[in-house]
mmCIF file with all atom_site columns, N, CA and C and ligand atoms in Angstrom:
data_model
loop_
_atom_site.group_PDB
_atom_site.id
_atom_site.type_symbol
_atom_site.label_atom_id
_atom_site.label_alt_id
_atom_site.label_comp_id
_atom_site.label_asym_id
_atom_site.label_entity_id
_atom_site.label_seq_id
_atom_site.pdbx_PDB_ins_code
_atom_site.Cartn_x
_atom_site.Cartn_y
_atom_site.Cartn_z
_atom_site.occupancy
_atom_site.B_iso_or_equiv
_atom_site.pdbx_formal_charge
_atom_site.auth_seq_id
_atom_site.auth_comp_id
_atom_site.auth_asym_id
_atom_site.auth_atom_id
_atom_site.pdbx_PDB_model_num
ATOM   1   N  N   . MET A 1 1  ? -95.812 -104.986 79.352 1.00 0.00 ? 1  MET A N   1
ATOM   2   C  CA  . MET A 1 1  ? -94.900 -104.719 80.453 1.00 0.00 ? 1  MET A CA  1
ATOM   3   C  C   . MET A 1 1  ? -93.668 -104.192 79.672 1.00 0.00 ? 1  MET A C   1
ATOM   4   N  N   . SER A 1 2  ? -93.370 -102.628 79.604 1.00 0.00 ? 2  SER A N   1
ATOM   5   C  CA  . SER A 1 2  ? -92.037 -102.254 78.893 1.00 0.00 ? 2  SER A CA  1
ATOM   6   C  C   . SER A 1 2  ? -91.344 -101.293 80.247 1.00 0.00 ? 2  SER A C   1
ATOM   7   N  N   . HIS A 1 3  ? -90.214 -101.123 79.897 1.00 0.00 ? 3  HIS A N   1
ATOM   8   C  CA  . HIS A 1 3  ? -89.091 -100.390 80.612 1.00 0.00 ? 3  HIS A CA  1
ATOM   9   C  C   . HIS A 1 3  ? -88.338 -99.404  79.890 1.00 0.00 ? 3  HIS A C   1
ATOM   10  N  N   . ARG A 1 4  ? -87.613 -98.643  80.577 1.00 0.00 ? 4  ARG A N   1
ATOM   11  C  CA  . ARG A 1 4  ? -86.920 -97.680  79.763 1.00 0.00 ? 4  ARG A CA  1
ATOM   12  C  C   . ARG A 1 4  ? -85.206 -98.356  79.358 1.00 0.00 ? 4  ARG A C   1
ATOM   13  N  N   . CYS A 1 5  ? -84.888 -98.225  78.191 1.00 0.00 ? 5  CYS A N   1
ATOM   14  C  CA  . CYS A 1 5  ? -83.824 -98.417  77.657 1.00 0.00 ? 5  CYS A CA  1
ATOM   15  C  C   . CYS A 1 5  ? -82.811 -98.150  78.757 1.00 0.00 ? 5  CYS A C   1
ATOM   16  N  N   . ALA A 1 6  ? -81.584 -99.092  78.812 1.00 0.00 ? 6  ALA A N   1
ATOM   17  C  CA  . ALA A 1 6  ? -80.300 -99.128  79.722 1.00 0.00 ? 6  ALA A CA  1
ATOM   18  C  C   . ALA A 1 6  ? -79.564 -97.698  79.124 1.00 0.00 ? 6  ALA A C   1
ATOM   19  N  N   . ILE A 1 7  ? -79.671 -97.442  77.890 1.00 0.00 ? 7  ILE A N   1
ATOM   20  C  CA  . ILE A 1 7  ? -78.624 -96.019  77.630 1.00 0.00 ? 7  ILE A CA  1
ATOM   21  C  C   . ILE A 1 7  ? -79.098 -94.934  78.369 1.00 0.00 ? 7  ILE A C   1
ATOM   22  N  N   . PRO A 1 8  ? -78.117 -94.284  78.790 1.00 0.00 ? 8  PRO A N   1
ATOM   23  C  CA  . PRO A 1 8  ? -78.745 -92.946  79.279 1.00 0.00 ? 8  PRO A CA  1
ATOM   24  C  C   . PRO A 1 8  ? -79.250 -91.955  77.917 1.00 0.00 ? 8  PRO A C   1
ATOM   25  N  N   . PHE A 1 9  ? -80.242 -91.372  78.066 1.00 0.00 ? 9  PHE A N   1
ATOM   26  C  CA  . PHE A 1 9  ? -80.711 -90.388  77.478 1.00 0.00 ? 9  PHE A CA  1
ATOM   27  C  C   . PHE A 1 9  ? -81.490 -90.856  76.334 1.00 0.00 ? 9  PHE A C   1
ATOM   28  N  N   . CYS A 1 10 ? -81.708 -92.193  76.087 1.00 0.00 ? 10 CYS A N   1
ATOM   29  C  CA  . CYS A 1 10 ? -82.458 -92.953  75.347 1.00 0.00 ? 10 CYS A CA  1
ATOM   30  C  C   . CYS A 1 10 ? -83.904 -93.038  75.661 1.00 0.00 ? 10 CYS A C   1
ATOM   31  N  N   . VAL A 1 11 ? -85.000 -92.675  74.824 1.00 0.00 ? 11 VAL A N   1
ATOM   32  C  CA  . VAL A 1 11 ? -86.168 -92.236  75.170 1.00 0.00 ? 11 VAL A CA  1
ATOM   33  C  C   . VAL A 1 11 ? -86.789 -93.491  74.997 1.00 0.00 ? 11 VAL A C   1
ATOM   34  N  N   . HIS A 1 12 ? -86.455 -94.531  74.161 1.00 0.00 ? 12 HIS A N   1
ATOM   35  C  CA  . HIS A 1 12 ? -86.989 -95.752  73.524 1.00 0.00 ? 12 HIS A CA  1
ATOM   36  C  C   . HIS A 1 12 ? -87.413 -96.509  74.825 1.00 0.00 ? 12 HIS A C   1
ATOM   37  N  N   . PRO A 1 13 ? -88.395 -97.324  74.781 1.00 0.00 ? 13 PRO A N   1
ATOM   38  C  CA  . PRO A 1 13 ? -88.689 -98.167  75.958 1.00 0.00 ? 13 PRO A CA  1
ATOM   39  C  C   . PRO A 1 13 ? -87.927 -99.742  75.085 1.00 0.00 ? 13 PRO A C   1
ATOM   40  N  N   . ALA A 1 14 ? -87.801 -100.335 76.599 1.00 0.00 ? 14 ALA A N   1
ATOM   41  C  CA  . ALA A 1 14 ? -86.937 -101.672 75.915 1.00 0.00 ? 14 ALA A CA  1
ATOM   42  C  C   . ALA A 1 14 ? -88.223 -102.784 76.483 1.00 0.00 ? 14 ALA A C   1
ATOM   43  N  N   . LYS A 1 15 ? -88.447 -103.754 75.831 1.00 0.00 ? 15 LYS A N   1
ATOM   44  C  CA  . LYS A 1 15 ? -89.240 -104.899 76.211 1.00 0.00 ? 15 LYS A CA  1
ATOM   45  C  C   . LYS A 1 15 ? -88.964 -105.625 77.311 1.00 0.00 ? 15 LYS A C   1
ATOM   46  N  N   . ASP A 1 16 ? -90.032 -106.224 77.843 1.00 0.00 ? 16 ASP A N   1
ATOM   47  C  CA  . ASP A 1 16 ? -89.709 -106.724 79.041 1.00 0.00 ? 16 ASP A CA  1
ATOM   48  C  C   . ASP A 1 16 ? -88.575 -108.111 78.734 1.00 0.00 ? 16 ASP A C   1
ATOM   49  N  N   . GLY A 1 17 ? -87.502 -108.244 79.677 1.00 0.00 ? 17 GLY A N   1
ATOM   50  C  CA  . GLY A 1 17 ? -86.488 -109.250 79.390 1.00 0.00 ? 17 GLY A CA  1
ATOM   51  C  C   . GLY A 1 17 ? -85.571 -108.704 78.634 1.00 0.00 ? 17 GLY A C   1
ATOM   52  N  N   . GLN A 1 18 ? -85.709 -107.425 78.122 1.00 0.00 ? 18 GLN A N   1
ATOM   53  C  CA  . GLN A 1 18 ? -84.352 -106.718 77.205 1.00 0.00 ? 18 GLN A CA  1
ATOM   54  C  C   . GLN A 1 18 ? -83.758 -105.597 78.086 1.00 0.00 ? 18 GLN A C   1
ATOM   55  N  N   . LEU A 1 19 ? -82.849 -105.509 77.926 1.00 0.00 ? 19 LEU A N   1
ATOM   56  C  CA  . LEU A 1 19 ? -81.885 -104.112 78.693 1.00 0.00 ? 19 LEU A CA  1
ATOM   57  C  C   . LEU A 1 19 ? -81.995 -103.120 78.045 1.00 0.00 ? 19 LEU A C   1
ATOM   58  N  N   . MET A 1 20 ? -82.283 -103.285 76.724 1.00 0.00 ? 20 MET A N   1
ATOM   59  C  CA  . MET A 1 20 ? -82.171 -101.939 75.988 1.00 0.00 ? 20 MET A CA  1
ATOM   60  C  C   . MET A 1 20 ? -83.295 -102.001 74.838 1.00 0.00 ? 20 MET A C   1
ATOM   61  N  N   . CYS A 1 21 ? -83.400 -100.780 74.258 1.00 0.00 ? 21 CYS A N   1
ATOM   62  C  CA  . CYS A 1 21 ? -84.622 -100.940 73.238 1.00 0.00 ? 21 CYS A CA  1
ATOM   63  C  C   . CYS A 1 21 ? -83.744 -101.612 71.826 1.00 0.00 ? 21 CYS A C   1
ATOM   64  N  N   . TRP A 1 22 ? -84.546 -102.483 70.974 1.00 0.00 ? 22 TRP A N   1
ATOM   65  C  CA  . TRP A 1 22 ? -84.136 -102.811 70.113 1.00 0.00 ? 22 TRP A CA  1
ATOM   66  C  C   . TRP A 1 22 ? -82.855 -102.481 69.008 1.00 0.00 ? 22 TRP A C   1
ATOM   67  N  N   . PRO A 1 23 ? -82.675 -101.217 68.834 1.00 0.00 ? 23 PRO A N   1
ATOM   68  C  CA  . PRO A 1 23 ? -81.850 -100.463 67.974 1.00 0.00 ? 23 PRO A CA  1
ATOM   69  C  C   . PRO A 1 23 ? -80.561 -100.193 69.039 1.00 0.00 ? 23 PRO A C   1
ATOM   70  N  N   . HIS A 1 24 ? -80.415 -100.379 69.981 1.00 0.00 ? 24 HIS A N   1
ATOM   71  C  CA  . HIS A 1 24 ? -79.535 -100.372 71.050 1.00 0.00 ? 24 HIS A CA  1
ATOM   72  C  C   . HIS A 1 24 ? -78.824 -101.815 71.460 1.00 0.00 ? 24 HIS A C   1
ATOM   73  N  N   . TRP A 1 25 ? -79.711 -102.611 71.647 1.00 0.00 ? 25 TRP A N   1
ATOM   74  C  CA  . TRP A 1 25 ? -79.490 -103.992 72.029 1.00 0.00 ? 25 TRP A CA  1
ATOM   75  C  C   . TRP A 1 25 ? -78.937 -105.031 70.860 1.00 0.00 ? 25 TRP A C   1
ATOM   76  N  N   . ARG A 1 26 ? -79.106 -104.419 69.676 1.00 0.00 ? 26 ARG A N   1
ATOM   77  C  CA  . ARG A 1 26 ? -78.570 -105.168 68.673 1.00 0.00 ? 26 ARG A CA  1
ATOM   78  C  C   . ARG A 1 26 ? -77.266 -104.808 68.468 1.00 0.00 ? 26 ARG A C   1
ATOM   79  N  N   . ARG A 1 27 ? -76.964 -103.723 68.920 1.00 0.00 ? 27 ARG A N   1
ATOM   80  C  CA  . ARG A 1 27 ? -75.517 -103.321 68.885 1.00 0.00 ? 27 ARG A CA  1
ATOM   81  C  C   . ARG A 1 27 ? -74.549 -104.171 69.957 1.00 0.00 ? 27 ARG A C   1
ATOM   82  N  N   . VAL A 1 28 ? -74.959 -104.530 70.876 1.00 0.00 ? 28 VAL A N   1
ATOM   83  C  CA  . VAL A 1 28 ? -74.461 -105.283 71.889 1.00 0.00 ? 28 VAL A CA  1
ATOM   84  C  C   . VAL A 1 28 ? -73.939 -106.607 71.289 1.00 0.00 ? 28 VAL A C   1
ATOM   85  N  N   . PRO A 1 29 ? -72.548 -106.869 71.578 1.00 0.00 ? 29 PRO A N   1
ATOM   86  C  CA  . PRO A 1 29 ? -71.941 -107.954 71.116 1.00 0.00 ? 29 PRO A CA  1
ATOM   87  C  C   . PRO A 1 29 ? -72.272 -109.225 71.476 1.00 0.00 ? 29 PRO A C   1
ATOM   88  N  N   . ARG A 1 30 ? -72.583 -110.260 70.885 1.00 0.00 ? 30 ARG A N   1
ATOM   89  C  CA  . ARG A 1 30 ? -73.107 -111.606 70.762 1.00 0.00 ? 30 ARG A CA  1
ATOM   90  C  C   . ARG A 1 30 ? -72.579 -112.145 72.367 1.00 0.00 ? 30 ARG A C   1
ATOM   91  N  N   . ALA A 1 31 ? -71.116 -112.060 72.364 1.00 0.00 ? 31 ALA A N   1
ATOM   92  C  CA  . ALA A 1 31 ? -70.869 -112.719 73.698 1.00 0.00 ? 31 ALA A CA  1
ATOM   93  C  C   . ALA A 1 31 ? -71.121 -111.770 74.715 1.00 0.00 ? 31 ALA A C   1
ATOM   94  N  N   . LEU A 1 32 ? -70.959 -110.889 74.597 1.00 0.00 ? 32 LEU A N   1
ATOM   95  C  CA  . LEU A 1 32 ? -71.609 -109.840 75.747 1.00 0.00 ? 32 LEU A CA  1
ATOM   96  C  C   . LEU A 1 32 ? -73.250 -110.306 76.124 1.00 0.00 ? 32 LEU A C   1
ATOM   97  N  N   . ASN A 1 33 ? -74.053 -110.349 75.114 1.00 0.00 ? 33 ASN A N   1
ATOM   98  C  CA  . ASN A 1 33 ? -75.335 -110.505 75.128 1.00 0.00 ? 33 ASN A CA  1
ATOM   99  C  C   . ASN A 1 33 ? -75.936 -111.871 75.821 1.00 0.00 ? 33 ASN A C   1
ATOM   100 N  N   . LYS A 1 34 ? -74.917 -112.669 75.494 1.00 0.00 ? 34 LYS A N   1
ATOM   101 C  CA  . LYS A 1 34 ? -75.023 -114.284 76.155 1.00 0.00 ? 34 LYS A CA  1
ATOM   102 C  C   . LYS A 1 34 ? -74.461 -114.014 77.662 1.00 0.00 ? 34 LYS A C   1
ATOM   103 N  N   . ALA A 1 35 ? -73.464 -113.462 77.715 1.00 0.00 ? 35 ALA A N   1
ATOM   104 C  CA  . ALA A 1 35 ? -72.960 -113.409 79.372 1.00 0.00 ? 35 ALA A CA  1
ATOM   105 C  C   . ALA A 1 35 ? -74.069 -112.566 80.226 1.00 0.00 ? 35 ALA A C   1
ATOM   106 N  N   . ILE A 1 36 ? -74.548 -111.605 79.488 1.00 0.00 ? 36 ILE A N   1
ATOM   107 C  CA  . ILE A 1 36 ? -75.678 -110.827 80.337 1.00 0.00 ? 36 ILE A CA  1
ATOM   108 C  C   . ILE A 1 36 ? -76.668 -111.928 80.834 1.00 0.00 ? 36 ILE A C   1
ATOM   109 N  N   . PHE A 1 37 ? -77.440 -112.545 79.481 1.00 0.00 ? 37 PHE A N   1
ATOM   110 C  CA  . PHE A 1 37 ? -78.340 -113.362 80.152 1.00 0.00 ? 37 PHE A CA  1
ATOM   111 C  C   . PHE A 1 37 ? -77.895 -114.524 81.169 1.00 0.00 ? 37 PHE A C   1
ATOM   112 N  N   . ALA A 1 38 ? -76.645 -114.992 80.789 1.00 0.00 ? 38 ALA A N   1
ATOM   113 C  CA  . ALA A 1 38 ? -76.047 -116.108 81.658 1.00 0.00 ? 38 ALA A CA  1
ATOM   114 C  C   . ALA A 1 38 ? -75.877 -115.488 83.328 1.00 0.00 ? 38 ALA A C   1
ATOM   115 N  N   . THR A 1 39 ? -75.897 -114.299 83.398 1.00 0.00 ? 39 THR A N   1
ATOM   116 C  CA  . THR A 1 39 ? -75.533 -113.671 84.665 1.00 0.00 ? 39 THR A CA  1
ATOM   117 C  C   . THR A 1 39 ? -76.542 -113.198 85.590 1.00 0.00 ? 39 THR A C   1
ATOM   118 N  N   . CYS A 1 40 ? -77.967 -112.660 84.685 1.00 0.00 ? 40 CYS A N   1
ATOM   119 C  CA  . CYS A 1 40 ? -79.030 -112.327 84.920 1.00 0.00 ? 40 CYS A CA  1
ATOM   120 C  C   . CYS A 1 40 ? -79.695 -113.123 86.411 1.00 0.00 ? 40 CYS A C   1
ATOM   121 N  N   . GLY A 1 41 ? -80.028 -112.524 87.368 1.00 0.00 ? 41 GLY A N   1
ATOM   122 C  CA  . GLY A 1 41 ? -80.710 -113.393 88.319 1.00 0.00 ? 41 GLY A CA  1
ATOM   123 C  C   . GLY A 1 41 ? -79.817 -114.185 89.282 1.00 0.00 ? 41 GLY A C   1
ATOM   124 N  N   . SER A 1 42 ? -78.604 -114.528 88.454 1.00 0.00 ? 42 SER A N   1
ATOM   125 C  CA  . SER A 1 42 ? -77.667 -115.867 89.059 1.00 0.00 ? 42 SER A CA  1
ATOM   126 C  C   . SER A 1 42 ? -76.207 -115.060 89.924 1.00 0.00 ? 42 SER A C   1
ATOM   127 N  N   . ASP A 1 43 ? -75.726 -113.774 89.120 1.00 0.00 ? 43 ASP A N   1
ATOM   128 C  CA  . ASP A 1 43 ? -74.540 -113.514 89.685 1.00 0.00 ? 43 ASP A CA  1
ATOM   129 C  C   . ASP A 1 43 ? -74.696 -111.926 89.467 1.00 0.00 ? 43 ASP A C   1
ATOM   130 N  N   . PRO A 1 44 ? -75.532 -111.118 90.429 1.00 0.00 ? 44 PRO A N   1
ATOM   131 C  CA  . PRO A 1 44 ? -75.672 -109.743 90.212 1.00 0.00 ? 44 PRO A CA  1
ATOM   132 C  C   . PRO A 1 44 ? -74.405 -108.837 90.095 1.00 0.00 ? 44 PRO A C   1
ATOM   133 N  N   . ALA A 1 45 ? -73.339 -109.301 90.713 1.00 0.00 ? 45 ALA A N   1
ATOM   134 C  CA  . ALA A 1 45 ? -71.953 -108.484 90.680 1.00 0.00 ? 45 ALA A CA  1
ATOM   135 C  C   . ALA A 1 45 ? -71.572 -108.646 89.168 1.00 0.00 ? 45 ALA A C   1
ATOM   136 N  N   . ALA A 1 46 ? -71.530 -109.855 88.522 1.00 0.00 ? 46 ALA A N   1
ATOM   137 C  CA  . ALA A 1 46 ? -71.194 -110.032 87.277 1.00 0.00 ? 46 ALA A CA  1
ATOM   138 C  C   . ALA A 1 46 ? -72.392 -109.370 86.093 1.00 0.00 ? 46 ALA A C   1
ATOM   139 N  N   . TYR A 1 47 ? -73.616 -109.403 86.480 1.00 0.00 ? 47 TYR A N   1
ATOM   140 C  CA  . TYR A 1 47 ? -74.388 -108.898 85.928 1.00 0.00 ? 47 TYR A CA  1
ATOM   141 C  C   . TYR A 1 47 ? -74.347 -107.205 85.559 1.00 0.00 ? 47 TYR A C   1
ATOM   142 N  N   . GLY A 1 48 ? -74.041 -106.710 86.655 1.00 0.00 ? 48 GLY A N   1
ATOM   143 C  CA  . GLY A 1 48 ? -73.774 -105.483 86.473 1.00 0.00 ? 48 GLY A CA  1
ATOM   144 C  C   . GLY A 1 48 ? -72.205 -105.138 86.030 1.00 0.00 ? 48 GLY A C   1
ATOM   145 N  N   . GLU A 1 49 ? -71.585 -105.652 86.149 1.00 0.00 ? 49 GLU A N   1
ATOM   146 C  CA  . GLU A 1 49 ? -70.393 -105.517 85.064 1.00 0.00 ? 49 GLU A CA  1
ATOM   147 C  C   . GLU A 1 49 ? -70.743 -105.408 83.568 1.00 0.00 ? 49 GLU A C   1
ATOM   148 N  N   . ASN A 1 50 ? -71.421 -106.772 83.144 1.00 0.00 ? 50 ASN A N   1
ATOM   149 C  CA  . ASN A 1 50 ? -71.507 -106.965 82.060 1.00 0.00 ? 50 ASN A CA  1
ATOM   150 C  C   . ASN A 1 50 ? -72.779 -105.797 81.256 1.00 0.00 ? 50 ASN A C   1
ATOM   151 N  N   . VAL A 1 51 ? -73.404 -105.413 82.306 1.00 0.00 ? 51 VAL A N   1
ATOM   152 C  CA  . VAL A 1 51 ? -74.389 -104.406 81.891 1.00 0.00 ? 51 VAL A CA  1
ATOM   153 C  C   . VAL A 1 51 ? -73.679 -102.953 81.286 1.00 0.00 ? 51 VAL A C   1
ATOM   154 N  N   . ALA A 1 52 ? -72.697 -102.822 82.431 1.00 0.00 ? 52 ALA A N   1
ATOM   155 C  CA  . ALA A 1 52 ? -71.837 -101.665 82.338 1.00 0.00 ? 52 ALA A CA  1
ATOM   156 C  C   . ALA A 1 52 ? -71.196 -101.629 80.706 1.00 0.00 ? 52 ALA A C   1
ATOM   157 N  N   . GLU A 1 53 ? -70.463 -102.775 80.773 1.00 0.00 ? 53 GLU A N   1
ATOM   158 C  CA  . GLU A 1 53 ? -69.711 -102.944 79.535 1.00 0.00 ? 53 GLU A CA  1
ATOM   159 C  C   . GLU A 1 53 ? -70.600 -102.583 78.178 1.00 0.00 ? 53 GLU A C   1
ATOM   160 N  N   . ALA A 1 54 ? -71.779 -103.272 78.368 1.00 0.00 ? 54 ALA A N   1
ATOM   161 C  CA  . ALA A 1 54 ? -72.607 -103.200 77.011 1.00 0.00 ? 54 ALA A CA  1
ATOM   162 C  C   . ALA A 1 54 ? -73.130 -101.480 76.867 1.00 0.00 ? 54 ALA A C   1
ATOM   163 N  N   . VAL A 1 55 ? -73.362 -101.123 77.845 1.00 0.00 ? 55 VAL A N   1
ATOM   164 C  CA  . VAL A 1 55 ? -73.811 -99.679  77.618 1.00 0.00 ? 55 VAL A CA  1
ATOM   165 C  C   . VAL A 1 55 ? -72.559 -98.805  77.188 1.00 0.00 ? 55 VAL A C   1
ATOM   166 N  N   . ARG A 1 56 ? -71.320 -99.293  77.681 1.00 0.00 ? 56 ARG A N   1
ATOM   167 C  CA  . ARG A 1 56 ? -70.080 -98.400  77.196 1.00 0.00 ? 56 ARG A CA  1
ATOM   168 C  C   . ARG A 1 56 ? -69.782 -98.533  75.439 1.00 0.00 ? 56 ARG A C   1
ATOM   169 N  N   . ILE A 1 57 ? -70.149 -99.935  75.222 1.00 0.00 ? 57 ILE A N   1
ATOM   170 C  CA  . ILE A 1 57 ? -69.752 -100.089 73.915 1.00 0.00 ? 57 ILE A CA  1
ATOM   171 C  C   . ILE A 1 57 ? -70.745 -99.622  73.038 1.00 0.00 ? 57 ILE A C   1
ATOM   172 N  N   . VAL A 1 58 ? -72.108 -99.955  73.533 1.00 0.00 ? 58 VAL A N   1
ATOM   173 C  CA  . VAL A 1 58 ? -73.289 -99.207  72.550 1.00 0.00 ? 58 VAL A CA  1
ATOM   174 C  C   . VAL A 1 58 ? -72.875 -97.837  72.287 1.00 0.00 ? 58 VAL A C   1
ATOM   175 N  N   . GLN A 1 59 ? -72.309 -96.864  73.592 1.00 0.00 ? 59 GLN A N   1
ATOM   176 C  CA  . GLN A 1 59 ? -72.194 -95.252  73.520 1.00 0.00 ? 59 GLN A CA  1
ATOM   177 C  C   . GLN A 1 59 ? -71.062 -95.046  72.474 1.00 0.00 ? 59 GLN A C   1
ATOM   178 N  N   . GLU A 1 60 ? -70.005 -95.914  72.721 1.00 0.00 ? 60 GLU A N   1
ATOM   179 C  CA  . GLU A 1 60 ? -69.157 -95.816  71.859 1.00 0.00 ? 60 GLU A CA  1
ATOM   180 C  C   . GLU A 1 60 ? -69.552 -95.702  70.439 1.00 0.00 ? 60 GLU A C   1
ATOM   181 N  N   . LYS A 1 61 ? -70.256 -97.083  69.776 1.00 0.00 ? 61 LYS A N   1
ATOM   182 C  CA  . LYS A 1 61 ? -70.639 -97.028  68.455 1.00 0.00 ? 61 LYS A CA  1
ATOM   183 C  C   . LYS A 1 61 ? -71.546 -95.844  68.364 1.00 0.00 ? 61 LYS A C   1
ATOM   184 N  N   . GLU A 1 62 ? -72.251 -95.398  68.971 1.00 0.00 ? 62 GLU A N   1
ATOM   185 C  CA  . GLU A 1 62 ? -73.158 -94.256  68.812 1.00 0.00 ? 62 GLU A CA  1
ATOM   186 C  C   . GLU A 1 62 ? -72.276 -93.303  68.429 1.00 0.00 ? 62 GLU A C   1
ATOM   187 N  N   . GLU A 1 63 ? -71.255 -92.860  69.303 1.00 0.00 ? 63 GLU A N   1
ATOM   188 C  CA  . GLU A 1 63 ? -70.549 -91.803  68.771 1.00 0.00 ? 63 GLU A CA  1
ATOM   189 C  C   . GLU A 1 63 ? -69.723 -91.640  67.617 1.00 0.00 ? 63 GLU A C   1
ATOM   190 N  N   . ALA A 1 64 ? -69.123 -93.108  67.449 1.00 0.00 ? 64 ALA A N   1
ATOM   191 C  CA  . ALA A 1 64 ? -68.362 -93.309  66.052 1.00 0.00 ? 64 ALA A CA  1
ATOM   192 C  C   . ALA A 1 64 ? -69.220 -92.874  64.653 1.00 0.00 ? 64 ALA A C   1
ATOM   193 N  N   . ASP A 1 65 ? -70.823 -93.422  64.919 1.00 0.00 ? 65 ASP A N   1
ATOM   194 C  CA  . ASP A 1 65 ? -71.647 -92.855  64.198 1.00 0.00 ? 65 ASP A CA  1
ATOM   195 C  C   . ASP A 1 65 ? -71.683 -91.385  63.857 1.00 0.00 ? 65 ASP A C   1
ATOM   196 N  N   . ALA A 1 66 ? -71.958 -90.721  64.893 1.00 0.00 ? 66 ALA A N   1
ATOM   197 C  CA  . ALA A 1 66 ? -72.012 -89.368  65.030 1.00 0.00 ? 66 ALA A CA  1
ATOM   198 C  C   . ALA A 1 66 ? -70.926 -88.505  64.017 1.00 0.00 ? 66 ALA A C   1
ATOM   199 N  N   . CYS A 1 67 ? -69.983 -89.159  64.350 1.00 0.00 ? 67 CYS A N   1
ATOM   200 C  CA  . CYS A 1 67 ? -68.655 -88.566  63.446 1.00 0.00 ? 67 CYS A CA  1
ATOM   201 C  C   . CYS A 1 67 ? -68.764 -89.060  61.983 1.00 0.00 ? 67 CYS A C   1
ATOM   202 N  N   . SER A 1 68 ? -69.123 -89.818  61.631 1.00 0.00 ? 68 SER A N   1
ATOM   203 C  CA  . SER A 1 68 ? -68.902 -90.439  60.415 1.00 0.00 ? 68 SER A CA  1
ATOM   204 C  C   . SER A 1 68 ? -69.905 -89.830  59.122 1.00 0.00 ? 68 SER A C   1
HETATM 205 ZN ZN1 . ZN  B 2 .  ? -82.060 -97.396  73.583 1.00 0.00 ? 1  ZN  B ZN1 1
#
């Protein structure tokens, strides 16, 4: 089973249990990565905020790459 990566416009599938495809997921800072797992299923509000933050950080990194 797989689903779409959480990053908008990303066409890659993400593995079950992972929020994003591997290239995007590995860009998420470790602390945030842990926070996402810690709140997944237990604290939907915090989980949603963590996911939004992770998506924002990854998109910022992608944009920085595009300019270099
Ligand atoms: Zn992706």
